[in-house]
Amino acid sequence: MIIQTSTCDFLIEDSGRVNGCISVFSDSLEEIHRLFGSSELEISDRSGWRYKVCTCKQDLANALILMVKEINYLDFHSSKFQPA
């Protein structure tokens, strides 16, 4: 799953290593550290994704909640959602 924010992109997938652990990749050191600072940061060898953390689903859920809380709903315009 890819999540795009105004400041960076995140790729979230099963780590394949530890049961219940997921891998989160990002192109932004600041944002991955801000949202997953309690997890150990790694340099990723995956093309297009410089940084990686392995974290639990609960930490991902907490980060997603924080992302939703930070949405500026004033940036949404009803005209964007009108059928063409």
XYZ file of N, CA and C in Angstrom:
252
model
N 0.857 -1.165 0.000
C 0.000 0.000 0.000
C 0.903 1.228 0.000
N 0.546 2.200 -0.830
C 1.284 3.458 -0.867
C 0.393 4.558 -0.301
N 0.950 5.332 0.609
C 0.253 6.484 1.174
C 1.053 7.720 0.782
N 0.373 8.677 0.172
C 1.017 9.923 -0.217
C 0.508 11.039 0.673
N 1.441 11.806 1.220
C 1.082 12.983 2.002
C 1.629 14.201 1.275
N 1.383 15.354 1.816
C 1.893 16.564 1.176
C 3.407 16.691 1.300
N 4.001 15.924 2.217
C 5.444 16.038 2.436
C 6.256 14.840 1.957
N 5.629 13.668 1.814
C 6.374 12.487 1.380
C 5.437 11.339 1.041
N 6.030 10.242 0.588
C 5.298 9.023 0.285
C 5.770 7.913 1.215
N 4.858 6.983 1.517
C 5.176 5.817 2.323
C 4.734 4.565 1.577
N 5.552 3.538 1.616
C 5.204 2.225 1.105
C 5.105 1.299 2.302
N 3.966 0.625 2.450
C 3.733 -0.257 3.604
C 3.500 -1.656 3.070
N 4.244 -2.625 3.613
C 4.075 -4.009 3.186
C 4.490 -4.956 4.306
N 4.101 -6.209 4.168
C 4.488 -7.235 5.129
C 6.001 -7.389 5.098
N 6.611 -7.500 6.250
C 8.071 -7.577 6.301
C 8.593 -8.928 5.829
N 7.798 -9.964 6.006
C 8.254 -11.287 5.631
C 9.285 -11.863 6.585
N 9.624 -11.103 7.609
C 10.662 -11.552 8.550
C 10.071 -12.006 9.871
N 9.309 -11.137 10.489
C 8.816 -11.394 11.832
C 7.292 -11.367 11.790
N 6.669 -12.327 12.443
C 5.213 -12.380 12.483
C 4.662 -11.122 13.143
N 3.747 -10.445 12.467
C 3.139 -9.237 13.007
C 3.925 -7.976 12.725
N 5.073 -8.092 12.092
C 5.901 -6.931 11.784
C 5.635 -6.501 10.351
N 5.543 -5.204 10.139
C 5.377 -4.675 8.795
C 6.536 -3.736 8.485
N 6.854 -3.620 7.211
C 7.913 -2.718 6.769
C 7.277 -1.444 6.241
N 7.828 -0.322 6.657
C 7.387 0.973 6.167
C 8.600 1.642 5.530
N 8.465 1.982 4.255
C 9.524 2.646 3.507
C 9.111 4.084 3.262
N 10.088 4.971 3.153
C 9.798 6.370 2.853
C 10.974 7.004 2.133
N 10.675 8.099 1.467
C 11.720 8.892 0.832
C 12.133 10.071 1.702
N 11.521 10.208 2.880
C 11.800 11.341 3.765
C 12.262 10.858 5.137
N 13.500 11.143 5.460
C 14.032 10.781 6.768
C 13.262 11.465 7.888
N 12.954 12.738 7.711
C 12.274 13.495 8.757
C 10.888 12.918 9.068
N 10.133 12.610 8.030
C 8.770 12.126 8.247
C 8.722 10.703 8.793
N 9.592 9.824 8.304
C 9.582 8.462 8.830
C 10.040 8.466 10.287
N 10.986 9.327 10.611
C 11.434 9.429 12.001
C 10.348 10.052 12.882
N 9.655 11.057 12.373
C 8.592 11.712 13.148
C 7.455 10.745 13.460
N 7.069 9.921 12.488
C 5.922 9.038 12.674
C 6.286 7.688 13.277
N 7.521 7.247 13.087
C 7.932 5.922 13.571
C 9.243 6.009 14.339
N 9.408 7.062 15.101
C 10.658 7.322 15.810
C 11.045 6.282 16.832
N 10.079 5.521 17.334
C 10.416 4.502 18.329
C 10.922 3.216 17.677
N 10.821 3.113 16.350
C 11.307 1.939 15.623
C 12.716 2.209 15.091
N 13.487 1.147 14.942
C 14.852 1.289 14.445
C 14.846 1.614 12.954
N 15.504 2.689 12.602
C 15.575 3.149 11.221
C 16.699 2.439 10.485
N 16.412 2.018 9.253
C 17.415 1.378 8.412
C 17.504 2.133 7.093
N 18.651 2.044 6.451
C 18.800 2.547 5.091
C 18.328 1.422 4.175
N 17.421 1.735 3.281
C 16.832 0.733 2.404
C 17.638 0.583 1.123
N 17.731 -0.650 0.650
C 18.366 -0.886 -0.642
C 17.326 -0.983 -1.761
N 16.091 -0.722 -1.406
C 14.998 -0.781 -2.379
C 14.982 0.494 -3.216
N 14.902 0.333 -4.501
C 14.936 1.469 -5.419
C 13.758 2.411 -5.172
N 14.063 3.699 -5.017
C 13.027 4.708 -4.828
C 12.594 4.931 -3.394
N 13.067 4.107 -2.480
C 12.690 4.229 -1.066
C 13.969 4.211 -0.239
N 14.371 5.351 0.264
C 15.680 5.469 0.920
C 15.710 4.936 2.339
N 14.574 5.025 3.055
C 14.563 4.688 4.482
C 13.511 3.633 4.773
N 13.747 2.865 5.841
C 12.851 1.760 6.185
C 12.809 1.578 7.692
N 11.632 1.252 8.208
C 11.486 0.795 9.582
C 10.636 -0.462 9.572
N 10.891 -1.348 10.516
C 10.008 -2.480 10.766
C 9.263 -2.145 12.044
N 7.960 -2.209 11.981
C 7.148 -1.800 13.122
C 5.946 -2.726 13.245
N 5.223 -2.603 14.327
C 4.034 -3.421 14.526
C 2.806 -2.697 13.959
N 1.736 -3.457 13.778
C 0.513 -2.894 13.209
C -0.072 -1.794 14.094
N 0.078 -1.898 15.396
C -0.446 -0.877 16.294
C 0.270 0.451 16.084
N 1.596 0.423 15.913
C 2.335 1.659 15.651
C 1.936 2.261 14.306
N 1.681 1.405 13.309
C 1.196 1.911 12.027
C -0.172 2.560 12.200
N -1.061 1.916 12.958
C -2.388 2.488 13.197
C -2.281 3.847 13.886
N -1.393 3.971 14.852
C -1.203 5.251 15.535
C -0.690 6.321 14.574
N 0.231 5.948 13.680
C 0.750 6.902 12.697
C -0.343 7.332 11.722
N -1.177 6.386 11.296
C -2.280 6.725 10.389
C -3.283 7.661 11.054
N -3.562 7.436 12.328
C -4.457 8.333 13.067
C -3.868 9.738 13.103
N -2.582 9.838 13.369
C -1.918 11.143 13.398
C -1.993 11.813 12.027
N -1.776 11.049 10.962
C -1.867 11.610 9.609
C -3.259 12.169 9.334
N -4.288 11.448 9.724
C -5.667 11.906 9.502
C -5.941 13.164 10.316
N -5.449 13.208 11.541
C -5.651 14.397 12.374
C -4.977 15.628 11.791
N -3.906 15.427 11.030
C -3.164 16.551 10.467
C -3.733 17.056 9.140
N -4.770 16.405 8.624
C -5.362 16.836 7.354
C -5.985 18.219 7.529
N -5.692 19.101 6.601
C -6.307 20.427 6.593
C -7.525 20.352 5.675
N -8.685 20.229 6.264
C -9.906 20.039 5.480
C -10.315 21.297 4.735
N -9.700 22.426 5.035
C -9.977 23.639 4.280
C -9.421 23.550 2.866
N -8.474 22.611 2.653
C -7.908 22.425 1.321
C -8.831 21.653 0.389
N -9.916 21.093 0.922
C -10.855 20.338 0.106
C -11.927 21.281 -0.417
N -12.271 21.111 -1.676
C -13.324 21.918 -2.283
C -14.396 20.978 -2.805
N -15.637 21.289 -2.528
C -16.736 20.416 -2.958
C -16.782 20.269 -4.464
N -16.289 21.234 -5.205
C -16.304 21.149 -6.664
C -15.436 20.004 -7.176
N -14.435 19.590 -6.403
C -13.575 18.483 -6.804
C -14.331 17.168 -6.796
N -15.412 17.096 -6.045
C -16.128 15.845 -5.884
C -17.424 15.798 -6.664
N -17.663 16.781 -7.505
C -18.858 16.823 -8.333
C -18.659 15.927 -9.555
N -19.702 15.174 -9.933
C -19.580 14.359 -11.147
C -19.356 15.255 -12.362
N -18.593 14.763 -13.328
C -18.262 15.544 -14.525
C -19.433 15.632 -15.478
